[in-house]
Amino acid sequence: MNRRQFLTNSFYTTIALSLNACGKSQTHEAMTGMNTSATRLNPKNIISGEPLRPPAKLTGAVLNIAPAQAHWLADGTPSEVWAYDGGGGSLIELMEGETLRLTVNNQLPEPTTVHWHGVDVPSDQDGHPHHAINSKDSRVYEFIAPDAGTYWYHPHPHKRASIQAARGLAAPLIVRAADDPLAALGIAEHVLLFTAPQLDEHGQIAPHNMDEQMNGRDGNLLLVNGQHQPVLSVPAGATQRLRLINASNARYLRLSFEHADMVQVGSDGGLLTAPLPAQRELLLAPAERVEVCVAFTQASTLKALPYDKGWMSDGMGSQKPTPQTIDVLRVEPTGQAVAATPLPKQLRSIAPLGEAKITRQLILTEKMEMSMAGGQHNMTMDFMINGQKFDMSRTDFTARAGEVELWEIVNQTDMDHPFHIHGSHFQVQDAPYLAWKDTVNTRAGQTVRLKIAQKHAGLRMFHCHILEHEDLGMMGQYEVKP
Ligand code: C2O
Ligand code: CU
Ligand code: CU
């Protein structure tokens, strides 16, 4: 078995490593070697400084999912990726209440699904692992977009979500309200979708190594709308609305503009009740979104500051990486400065969910075991919820549509896990402000409480949105009864 085969195959199973004693050091070296070659990727060889391209809008009723080429390397070498409609962005824009009817063609060599992350679609349109579209097959997704907000879509096939997303599959989906108070003020907006591919020394998407399976892929390139360190030109002083989407597999984004404050106006599920006080930085966990308003009076670099999400060792001497500060985007104000737009005091109303009828505890655990059997070293990696790995044939519990539940997400692991629930949005308890969310970060040792009332009947998934953890079992499903 060559290295690529070994790493790819190993990803399917919990027995991620099975090799004899003499093969051990060799394989370890190979994996360390891959790490090094990946970091050897010289940023100077990556195209940067180009004007930021807004994601191309998906027009028409067809979405093709197929291999494509990305152009990141300055020497012109293309990177082989998987993309929605060629990789130009494939932004889906809908009005609240509008119906999306889309034929999806799967031209990948394996099954996939399209999950409309954060959009409260019927369970049979949700793109969860039960409804795979086979290779060379197609299906129609049809749903009404019920709530305005910043969403995105990505693959959700059984045990392959992390691999497919790592190859490039992620795109934005914006649902607009007819009476959006910020749009009414004429505030310009920009969609910034972040991804973090890991390229090898040839500029190709690298297969996952053990560290990445355990900790999630952080990537060695941080891209905005598929571009490395692009430049966004804006009128000086004018208020801009930025919709930030963390579409990376596992990279935590602690974002900060050098010379500008951000006023958060929205979260996963649309606008907040009122703008928050200005802040210099914010944390965007994998799959989370925020909307912020920013006025730029001087050139300003958006930086991703170091963030320690915790770390699990592969038990074979791999080193915890030191988080670095990375330049993500450059904003350049142009023209004579104009005045910023005063934001409305009130954005919309959000009713707090009432008293919970049911309390559930969801305990996140991880287990890594090395064992010797039959002269072989075996490593088992399990990521679990309430002591169990995801099983497609098991329904973890049932709930009732419309009934408020209190979920306590108890993180008993050594690292952060962004917890996500499909279907209706939830409200994080003890949070500093009221918001509709579908993904919330849980820190190592932390318990996060949230309230949720699913609006519709059907099967709903919940999982860690470090996609590698989802694939390795940190996922469950529950049946919502009418
Ligand atoms: Cu964005 Cu079940 O995921
Ligand atoms: Cu989702
Ligand atoms: Cu996780």
Short mmCIF file of C-alpha atoms and ligand atoms in Angstrom, two decimals:
data_model
loop_
_atom_site.label_atom_id
_atom_site.label_comp_id
_atom_site.label_asym_id
_atom_site.label_seq_id
_atom_site.Cartn_x
_atom_site.Cartn_y
_atom_site.Cartn_z
CA MET A 1 0.00 0.00 0.00
CA ASN A 2 1.43 3.40 -0.82
CA ARG A 3 1.17 6.29 1.59
CA ARG A 4 -1.74 7.99 -0.09
CA GLN A 5 -3.74 4.81 -0.17
CA PHE A 6 -2.90 4.12 3.42
CA LEU A 7 -4.00 7.51 4.63
CA THR A 8 -7.12 7.61 2.55
CA ASN A 9 -8.26 4.13 3.42
CA SER A 10 -7.52 4.56 7.05
CA PHE A 11 -9.91 7.43 7.27
CA TYR A 12 -12.98 5.30 6.82
CA THR A 13 -12.57 3.27 9.94
CA THR A 14 -11.82 3.70 13.58
CA ILE A 15 -8.88 1.37 13.25
CA ALA A 16 -7.00 4.21 11.73
CA LEU A 17 -3.61 2.66 12.09
CA SER A 18 -2.74 -0.94 11.75
CA LEU A 19 0.83 -1.70 11.03
CA ASN A 20 3.55 -3.98 12.21
CA ALA A 21 6.30 -2.98 14.55
CA CYS A 22 8.92 -2.37 11.89
CA GLY A 23 6.52 -0.40 9.74
CA LYS A 24 5.76 1.92 12.58
CA SER A 25 8.66 4.30 12.57
CA GLN A 26 8.70 4.40 8.82
CA THR A 27 5.09 5.39 8.57
CA HIS A 28 5.48 7.94 11.29
CA GLU A 29 8.34 9.48 9.41
CA ALA A 30 6.28 9.53 6.26
CA MET A 31 3.51 11.39 8.01
CA THR A 32 5.83 13.85 9.67
CA GLY A 33 7.46 14.31 6.30
CA MET A 34 4.13 15.19 4.82
CA ASN A 35 3.54 17.77 7.52
CA THR A 36 6.85 19.38 6.77
CA SER A 37 6.39 19.41 3.03
CA ALA A 38 2.98 20.95 3.52
CA THR A 39 4.41 23.80 5.55
CA ARG A 40 7.19 24.12 2.98
CA LEU A 41 4.56 25.56 0.70
CA ASN A 42 5.95 29.03 0.26
CA PRO A 43 3.41 31.83 0.58
CA LYS A 44 5.40 33.73 -2.06
CA ASN A 45 4.34 31.10 -4.58
CA ILE A 46 0.70 31.75 -3.86
CA ILE A 47 -1.17 34.39 -5.81
CA SER A 48 -2.26 37.19 -3.51
CA GLY A 49 -3.25 40.84 -3.64
CA GLU A 50 -5.84 40.45 -6.38
CA PRO A 51 -9.16 42.30 -6.12
CA LEU A 52 -11.62 40.31 -4.03
CA ARG A 53 -14.18 38.64 -6.24
CA PRO A 54 -17.68 38.51 -4.87
CA PRO A 55 -19.03 34.96 -5.13
CA ALA A 56 -20.67 34.43 -8.51
CA LYS A 57 -24.42 34.05 -8.22
CA LEU A 58 -25.92 30.73 -9.10
CA THR A 59 -28.46 31.46 -11.77
CA GLY A 60 -30.71 28.85 -13.21
CA ALA A 61 -32.06 25.71 -11.64
CA VAL A 62 -29.06 23.38 -11.91
CA LEU A 63 -26.10 22.84 -9.62
CA ASN A 64 -23.25 20.71 -10.92
CA ILE A 65 -20.87 19.12 -8.46
CA ALA A 66 -17.71 18.09 -10.22
CA PRO A 67 -13.92 18.01 -10.21
CA ALA A 68 -12.49 21.39 -11.19
CA GLN A 69 -9.27 23.36 -11.07
CA ALA A 70 -8.40 26.17 -8.71
CA HIS A 71 -5.70 28.69 -9.54
CA TRP A 72 -3.75 29.52 -6.42
CA LEU A 73 -0.15 28.98 -7.49
CA ALA A 74 1.78 31.85 -9.06
CA ASP A 75 3.59 29.52 -11.46
CA GLY A 76 0.28 28.65 -13.07
CA THR A 77 0.06 25.06 -11.82
CA PRO A 78 -3.63 24.33 -11.28
CA SER A 79 -4.81 22.67 -8.07
CA GLU A 80 -7.26 19.84 -8.55
CA VAL A 81 -10.35 20.44 -6.44
CA TRP A 82 -14.01 19.53 -6.24
CA ALA A 83 -16.38 22.40 -6.80
CA TYR A 84 -19.95 23.57 -7.08
CA ASP A 85 -20.42 24.85 -10.62
CA GLY A 86 -16.74 25.23 -11.37
CA GLY A 87 -15.84 27.01 -8.15
CA GLY A 88 -16.76 30.61 -8.91
CA GLY A 89 -18.64 30.95 -5.65
CA SER A 90 -22.11 29.61 -6.49
CA LEU A 91 -23.91 32.05 -4.23
CA ILE A 92 -27.56 31.17 -3.81
CA GLU A 93 -29.70 34.19 -3.02
CA LEU A 94 -33.32 33.90 -2.02
CA MET A 95 -36.00 36.12 -0.58
CA GLU A 96 -37.65 35.04 2.65
CA GLY A 97 -40.47 32.69 1.74
CA GLU A 98 -39.12 32.04 -1.75
CA THR A 99 -38.94 28.48 -3.08
CA LEU A 100 -35.65 27.04 -4.25
CA ARG A 101 -35.96 24.23 -6.75
CA LEU A 102 -32.60 22.94 -7.82
CA THR A 103 -31.47 19.93 -9.81
CA VAL A 104 -28.17 18.72 -8.42
CA ASN A 105 -25.91 16.64 -10.67
CA ASN A 106 -23.29 14.60 -8.89
CA GLN A 107 -20.32 14.29 -11.23
CA LEU A 108 -17.99 13.26 -8.42
CA PRO A 109 -16.61 9.71 -8.34
CA GLU A 110 -18.53 9.00 -5.09
CA PRO A 111 -21.87 9.70 -3.41
CA THR A 112 -22.54 13.12 -1.98
CA THR A 113 -25.39 15.21 -0.58
CA VAL A 114 -26.05 18.94 -0.35
CA HIS A 115 -26.86 20.18 3.14
CA TRP A 116 -28.31 23.68 3.43
CA HIS A 117 -26.60 24.59 6.66
CA GLY A 118 -28.82 26.63 8.94
CA VAL A 119 -31.84 26.73 6.65
CA ASP A 120 -34.87 25.14 8.29
CA VAL A 121 -35.79 22.89 5.35
CA PRO A 122 -37.94 19.74 5.52
CA SER A 123 -35.97 16.73 6.73
CA ASP A 124 -36.16 14.99 3.33
CA GLN A 125 -34.54 18.03 1.67
CA ASP A 126 -31.88 18.43 4.34
CA GLY A 127 -29.07 16.60 2.54
CA HIS A 128 -28.25 14.50 5.58
CA PRO A 129 -26.39 11.18 5.17
CA HIS A 130 -29.59 9.17 4.62
CA HIS A 131 -30.22 10.74 1.23
CA ALA A 132 -27.04 10.26 -0.76
CA ILE A 133 -26.90 11.14 -4.44
CA ASN A 134 -24.85 8.46 -6.12
CA SER A 135 -22.02 9.22 -8.48
CA LYS A 136 -23.34 10.24 -11.92
CA ASP A 137 -26.81 10.54 -10.46
CA SER A 138 -28.90 13.61 -9.78
CA ARG A 139 -31.75 14.72 -7.59
CA VAL A 140 -33.99 17.71 -7.11
CA TYR A 141 -33.94 19.67 -3.87
CA GLU A 142 -36.96 21.80 -3.21
CA PHE A 143 -37.70 23.92 -0.18
CA ILE A 144 -38.94 27.28 0.98
CA ALA A 145 -36.34 29.50 2.62
CA PRO A 146 -38.17 30.54 5.76
CA ASP A 147 -35.84 32.93 7.57
CA ALA A 148 -33.54 35.72 6.42
CA GLY A 149 -29.92 35.13 7.30
CA THR A 150 -26.43 34.15 6.23
CA TYR A 151 -26.17 30.44 5.49
CA TRP A 152 -24.02 28.10 3.43
CA TYR A 153 -24.16 24.71 1.84
CA HIS A 154 -21.78 21.79 1.92
CA PRO A 155 -21.63 17.99 1.50
CA HIS A 156 -22.94 15.72 4.25
CA PRO A 157 -22.43 12.13 3.02
CA HIS A 158 -21.81 9.34 5.47
CA LYS A 159 -18.21 9.52 6.78
CA ARG A 160 -17.05 11.60 3.80
CA ALA A 161 -18.11 15.14 4.71
CA SER A 162 -14.62 16.17 5.83
CA ILE A 163 -12.93 14.75 2.74
CA GLN A 164 -15.34 16.38 0.33
CA ALA A 165 -15.31 19.75 2.08
CA ALA A 166 -11.52 19.61 2.24
CA ARG A 167 -11.48 19.26 -1.55
CA GLY A 168 -13.33 22.55 -1.86
CA LEU A 169 -17.06 21.99 -1.55
CA ALA A 170 -18.62 24.91 0.34
CA ALA A 171 -20.66 27.87 -0.90
CA PRO A 172 -22.77 30.70 0.51
CA LEU A 173 -26.55 30.93 0.66
CA ILE A 174 -28.15 34.24 1.61
CA VAL A 175 -31.81 34.65 2.47
CA ARG A 176 -33.03 38.23 2.44
CA ALA A 177 -35.96 39.88 4.17
CA ALA A 178 -38.00 42.35 2.15
CA ASP A 179 -37.87 44.77 5.07
CA ASP A 180 -34.19 44.45 6.01
CA PRO A 181 -33.47 47.61 8.04
CA LEU A 182 -29.81 47.83 6.97
CA ALA A 183 -30.51 47.36 3.28
CA ALA A 184 -33.15 50.09 3.63
CA LEU A 185 -30.36 52.49 4.64
CA GLY A 186 -28.43 51.66 1.48
CA ILE A 187 -25.55 50.00 3.33
CA ALA A 188 -23.34 48.07 0.90
CA GLU A 189 -22.66 44.46 1.72
CA HIS A 190 -20.04 41.83 1.03
CA VAL A 191 -20.07 38.07 1.48
CA LEU A 192 -16.79 36.73 2.84
CA LEU A 193 -16.63 32.93 2.90
CA PHE A 194 -13.53 31.50 4.56
CA THR A 195 -12.02 28.15 3.71
CA ALA A 196 -8.71 26.63 4.77
CA PRO A 197 -7.35 24.01 2.39
CA GLN A 198 -4.20 22.02 3.12
CA LEU A 199 -1.93 21.93 0.09
CA ASP A 200 1.02 19.62 -0.43
CA GLU A 201 4.32 20.72 -1.94
CA HIS A 202 2.83 20.39 -5.42
CA GLY A 203 -0.02 22.71 -4.57
CA GLN A 204 -2.53 19.86 -4.48
CA ILE A 205 -5.05 19.12 -1.73
CA ALA A 206 -3.20 16.85 0.69
CA PRO A 207 -4.78 13.71 2.14
CA HIS A 208 -5.58 13.94 5.85
CA ASN A 209 -2.90 12.86 8.28
CA MET A 210 -3.50 11.53 11.78
CA ASP A 211 -3.22 14.92 13.48
CA GLU A 212 -5.82 16.33 11.16
CA GLN A 213 -8.22 13.49 11.74
CA MET A 214 -8.00 14.01 15.47
CA ASN A 215 -7.90 17.78 15.61
CA GLY A 216 -9.59 18.66 12.37
CA ARG A 217 -7.93 20.20 9.35
CA ASP A 218 -6.70 23.75 10.01
CA GLY A 219 -5.20 24.07 6.54
CA ASN A 220 -2.07 25.86 5.42
CA LEU A 221 -3.88 28.41 3.26
CA LEU A 222 -6.60 30.70 4.53
CA LEU A 223 -8.83 31.81 1.68
CA VAL A 224 -11.61 34.36 1.29
CA ASN A 225 -14.06 33.47 -1.48
CA GLY A 226 -11.38 31.06 -2.72
CA GLN A 227 -8.68 33.74 -2.90
CA HIS A 228 -5.50 34.18 -0.91
CA GLN A 229 -5.06 37.60 0.71
CA PRO A 230 -7.25 39.49 -1.76
CA VAL A 231 -7.95 43.22 -1.65
CA LEU A 232 -11.37 44.68 -1.02
CA SER A 233 -11.82 48.31 -2.12
CA VAL A 234 -14.53 50.28 -0.37
CA PRO A 235 -15.53 53.94 -0.32
CA ALA A 236 -13.63 55.57 2.56
CA GLY A 237 -15.70 55.99 5.71
CA ALA A 238 -18.82 54.36 4.30
CA THR A 239 -20.45 51.71 6.45
CA GLN A 240 -20.08 48.22 5.00
CA ARG A 241 -22.04 45.16 6.01
CA LEU A 242 -19.88 42.05 5.99
CA ARG A 243 -21.37 38.59 6.10
CA LEU A 244 -18.62 36.35 7.47
CA ILE A 245 -18.95 32.60 6.96
CA ASN A 246 -16.53 30.10 8.46
CA ALA A 247 -16.77 27.30 5.90
CA SER A 248 -13.49 25.67 6.88
CA ASN A 249 -13.36 22.07 8.07
CA ALA A 250 -12.03 22.89 11.50
CA ARG A 251 -10.21 26.19 11.62
CA TYR A 252 -11.19 28.60 14.37
CA LEU A 253 -11.11 32.18 13.14
CA ARG A 254 -10.29 34.84 15.68
CA LEU A 255 -10.74 37.76 13.36
CA SER A 256 -9.64 41.33 13.80
CA PHE A 257 -9.25 44.34 11.53
CA GLU A 258 -6.09 46.29 12.20
CA HIS A 259 -7.61 49.75 12.27
CA ALA A 260 -11.34 49.27 12.42
CA ASP A 261 -13.97 48.16 14.90
CA MET A 262 -16.73 45.76 14.03
CA VAL A 263 -20.31 46.25 15.12
CA GLN A 264 -22.01 42.90 15.15
CA VAL A 265 -25.54 43.04 13.80
CA GLY A 266 -26.27 39.41 12.99
CA SER A 267 -25.43 35.82 13.84
CA ASP A 268 -26.12 32.37 12.31
CA GLY A 269 -29.86 32.93 12.04
CA GLY A 270 -30.08 36.52 10.85
CA LEU A 271 -30.14 39.90 12.54
CA LEU A 272 -29.81 40.48 16.27
CA THR A 273 -32.36 42.59 18.11
CA ALA A 274 -29.94 45.54 18.16
CA PRO A 275 -26.36 46.29 17.11
CA LEU A 276 -23.79 45.18 19.70
CA PRO A 277 -21.12 47.55 21.06
CA ALA A 278 -18.15 47.96 18.72
CA GLN A 279 -15.50 45.29 19.11
CA ARG A 280 -11.98 44.83 17.79
CA GLU A 281 -12.10 41.08 17.36
CA LEU A 282 -14.52 38.20 17.26
CA LEU A 283 -14.30 34.44 17.23
CA LEU A 284 -15.93 32.50 14.43
CA ALA A 285 -15.95 28.77 15.12
CA PRO A 286 -16.24 26.34 12.20
CA ALA A 287 -19.68 26.69 10.54
CA GLU A 288 -20.60 29.85 12.46
CA ARG A 289 -21.56 33.10 10.73
CA VAL A 290 -21.74 36.70 11.82
CA GLU A 291 -22.85 39.89 10.18
CA VAL A 292 -20.87 42.97 11.13
CA CYS A 293 -20.92 46.61 10.11
CA VAL A 294 -17.56 48.29 9.64
CA ALA A 295 -16.51 51.71 8.35
CA PHE A 296 -12.94 51.89 7.03
CA THR A 297 -11.15 55.22 7.10
CA GLN A 298 -7.67 53.79 6.54
CA ALA A 299 -6.21 50.73 4.88
CA SER A 300 -6.69 47.79 7.18
CA THR A 301 -5.67 44.16 7.14
CA LEU A 302 -8.06 41.54 8.40
CA LYS A 303 -6.00 39.21 10.55
CA ALA A 304 -6.70 35.78 11.94
CA LEU A 305 -5.16 35.93 15.42
CA PRO A 306 -3.81 32.88 17.25
CA TYR A 307 -6.47 30.75 18.87
CA ASP A 308 -5.84 27.66 20.94
CA LYS A 309 -8.65 25.17 20.37
CA GLY A 310 -6.88 22.48 22.37
CA TRP A 311 -5.16 19.53 20.84
CA MET A 312 -4.94 15.77 20.85
CA SER A 313 -1.62 14.13 20.12
CA ASP A 314 -1.39 11.18 17.75
CA GLY A 315 0.61 9.39 20.46
CA MET A 316 3.54 9.04 18.10
CA GLY A 317 5.43 12.18 18.92
CA SER A 318 3.63 14.71 16.77
CA GLN A 319 3.97 18.28 18.00
CA LYS A 320 1.17 20.64 18.83
CA PRO A 321 1.34 23.40 16.24
CA THR A 322 1.86 26.94 17.52
CA PRO A 323 -1.04 29.12 16.41
CA GLN A 324 0.14 32.00 14.21
CA THR A 325 -1.25 35.35 13.15
CA ILE A 326 -2.23 35.24 9.50
CA ASP A 327 -3.19 38.03 7.11
CA VAL A 328 -6.50 37.17 5.51
CA LEU A 329 -7.69 40.17 3.54
CA ARG A 330 -6.67 43.75 2.87
CA VAL A 331 -9.31 46.47 2.86
CA GLU A 332 -8.44 49.65 0.96
CA PRO A 333 -10.65 52.70 1.32
CA THR A 334 -10.84 54.90 -1.75
CA GLY A 335 -11.97 58.47 -2.40
CA GLN A 336 -12.87 61.34 -0.10
CA ALA A 337 -14.09 60.00 3.25
CA VAL A 338 -17.85 60.07 3.69
CA ALA A 339 -19.72 59.81 6.98
CA ALA A 340 -20.60 56.42 8.38
CA THR A 341 -24.28 55.50 8.42
CA PRO A 342 -25.78 55.60 11.91
CA LEU A 343 -27.24 52.17 12.60
CA PRO A 344 -30.82 51.72 13.75
CA LYS A 345 -31.24 51.22 17.50
CA GLN A 346 -33.51 48.29 16.85
CA LEU A 347 -32.98 45.67 14.13
CA ARG A 348 -35.82 43.25 14.77
CA SER A 349 -37.49 41.49 17.64
CA ILE A 350 -36.63 38.01 18.83
CA ALA A 351 -38.91 36.33 21.35
CA PRO A 352 -37.02 34.28 23.92
CA LEU A 353 -38.08 30.63 23.86
CA GLY A 354 -40.27 29.82 26.83
CA GLU A 355 -39.89 27.31 29.60
CA ALA A 356 -38.41 23.98 28.60
CA LYS A 357 -40.57 20.86 28.87
CA ILE A 358 -37.63 18.52 28.56
CA THR A 359 -33.98 18.70 29.52
CA ARG A 360 -31.38 16.63 27.72
CA GLN A 361 -27.71 16.18 28.34
CA LEU A 362 -25.36 15.55 25.47
CA ILE A 363 -21.91 14.60 26.65
CA LEU A 364 -19.04 14.95 24.22
CA THR A 365 -16.15 12.56 24.75
CA GLU A 366 -13.16 11.37 22.82
CA LYS A 367 -11.12 8.22 23.14
CA MET A 368 -7.81 7.36 21.60
CA GLU A 369 -6.33 3.98 22.23
CA MET A 370 -3.16 2.31 21.16
CA SER A 371 -3.08 -1.42 21.49
CA MET A 372 -0.95 -4.34 20.42
CA ALA A 373 -2.67 -7.32 18.90
CA GLY A 374 -1.19 -10.04 16.73
CA GLY A 375 2.07 -8.15 16.46
CA GLN A 376 0.25 -5.08 15.19
CA HIS A 377 -0.08 -1.64 16.67
CA ASN A 378 -3.66 -0.53 16.45
CA MET A 379 -4.91 2.95 17.06
CA THR A 380 -8.57 3.59 17.65
CA MET A 381 -10.04 7.06 17.51
CA ASP A 382 -13.56 7.56 18.71
CA PHE A 383 -15.49 10.78 18.99
CA MET A 384 -18.74 10.23 20.81
CA ILE A 385 -21.93 11.77 22.11
CA ASN A 386 -23.30 10.15 25.26
CA GLY A 387 -20.78 7.36 24.90
CA GLN A 388 -21.89 6.37 21.40
CA LYS A 389 -20.63 6.93 17.92
CA PHE A 390 -23.02 7.89 15.15
CA ASP A 391 -25.05 5.00 13.81
CA MET A 392 -27.33 5.69 10.87
CA SER A 393 -29.73 2.98 11.99
CA ARG A 394 -30.12 4.28 15.55
CA THR A 395 -32.47 7.09 16.53
CA ASP A 396 -31.01 8.61 19.66
CA PHE A 397 -34.25 10.08 21.01
CA THR A 398 -37.53 11.57 19.94
CA ALA A 399 -38.95 15.04 20.44
CA ARG A 400 -42.16 16.87 19.62
CA ALA A 401 -42.48 19.67 17.12
CA GLY A 402 -43.07 22.98 18.84
CA GLU A 403 -41.99 21.78 22.25
CA VAL A 404 -39.20 23.76 23.91
CA GLU A 405 -36.26 21.65 25.05
CA LEU A 406 -33.20 22.57 27.07
CA TRP A 407 -30.04 20.90 25.85
CA GLU A 408 -26.91 20.84 27.95
CA ILE A 409 -23.87 20.21 25.79
CA VAL A 410 -21.17 18.94 28.13
CA ASN A 411 -17.71 19.00 26.61
CA GLN A 412 -15.59 16.45 28.46
CA THR A 413 -12.78 16.43 25.94
CA ASP A 414 -9.45 18.23 25.69
CA MET A 415 -10.45 20.54 22.89
CA ASP A 416 -13.17 22.81 21.52
CA HIS A 417 -16.07 21.36 19.56
CA PRO A 418 -18.52 23.55 17.61
CA PHE A 419 -21.92 21.95 18.22
CA HIS A 420 -24.53 22.14 15.46
CA ILE A 421 -28.19 21.13 15.20
CA HIS A 422 -30.12 20.74 11.95
CA GLY A 423 -33.59 22.16 11.48
CA SER A 424 -34.80 25.07 13.57
CA HIS A 425 -32.47 27.56 15.20
CA PHE A 426 -31.73 27.59 18.90
CA GLN A 427 -31.04 30.19 21.58
CA VAL A 428 -27.91 29.87 23.69
CA GLN A 429 -28.70 30.37 27.37
CA ASP A 430 -26.56 32.60 29.59
CA ALA A 431 -25.32 34.31 26.42
CA PRO A 432 -24.62 38.06 26.58
CA TYR A 433 -27.26 38.75 23.92
CA LEU A 434 -30.28 37.08 22.39
CA ALA A 435 -29.71 35.52 18.98
CA TRP A 436 -30.82 32.71 16.70
CA LYS A 437 -27.98 30.25 16.33
CA ASP A 438 -27.44 26.86 14.73
CA THR A 439 -23.82 26.31 15.77
CA VAL A 440 -22.26 27.12 19.12
CA ASN A 441 -18.73 26.57 20.29
CA THR A 442 -18.10 24.48 23.39
CA ARG A 443 -14.71 24.79 25.03
CA ALA A 444 -12.88 21.91 26.67
CA GLY A 445 -14.54 21.21 30.01
CA GLN A 446 -17.38 23.66 29.34
CA THR A 447 -21.14 23.06 29.49
CA VAL A 448 -23.21 25.11 27.07
CA ARG A 449 -26.98 25.32 27.55
CA LEU A 450 -29.34 26.05 24.73
CA LYS A 451 -33.07 26.07 24.09
CA ILE A 452 -34.55 24.66 20.95
CA ALA A 453 -38.04 24.03 19.62
CA GLN A 454 -38.04 22.24 16.27
CA LYS A 455 -40.82 23.67 14.13
CA HIS A 456 -41.28 20.67 11.85
CA ALA A 457 -41.49 16.92 12.17
CA GLY A 458 -38.73 14.73 10.75
CA LEU A 459 -35.29 13.32 11.34
CA ARG A 460 -32.69 15.85 12.49
CA MET A 461 -28.96 15.49 12.93
CA PHE A 462 -26.80 17.08 15.61
CA HIS A 463 -23.03 16.95 15.59
CA CYS A 464 -19.65 18.50 16.06
CA HIS A 465 -18.89 20.73 13.08
CA ILE A 466 -15.24 19.87 13.04
CA LEU A 467 -16.09 17.75 10.03
CA GLU A 468 -13.43 15.15 10.82
CA HIS A 469 -15.12 14.58 14.19
CA GLU A 470 -18.51 14.30 12.55
CA ASP A 471 -17.11 11.61 10.26
CA LEU A 472 -15.45 9.82 13.18
CA GLY A 473 -18.71 9.54 15.08
CA MET A 474 -19.44 12.73 17.03
CA MET A 475 -22.94 12.93 15.61
CA GLY A 476 -26.41 11.78 16.49
CA GLN A 477 -29.91 11.99 15.10
CA TYR A 478 -33.35 12.40 16.58
CA GLU A 479 -36.87 12.07 15.37
CA VAL A 480 -39.16 15.06 15.75
CA LYS A 481 -42.76 13.89 15.97
CA PRO A 482 -45.59 16.10 14.76
CU1 C2O B 1 -23.17 22.15 8.35
CU2 C2O B 1 -24.83 18.70 9.66
O1 C2O B 1 -23.93 20.42 8.99
CU CU B 2 -26.46 21.75 9.30
CU CU B 3 -15.29 18.07 17.51
#
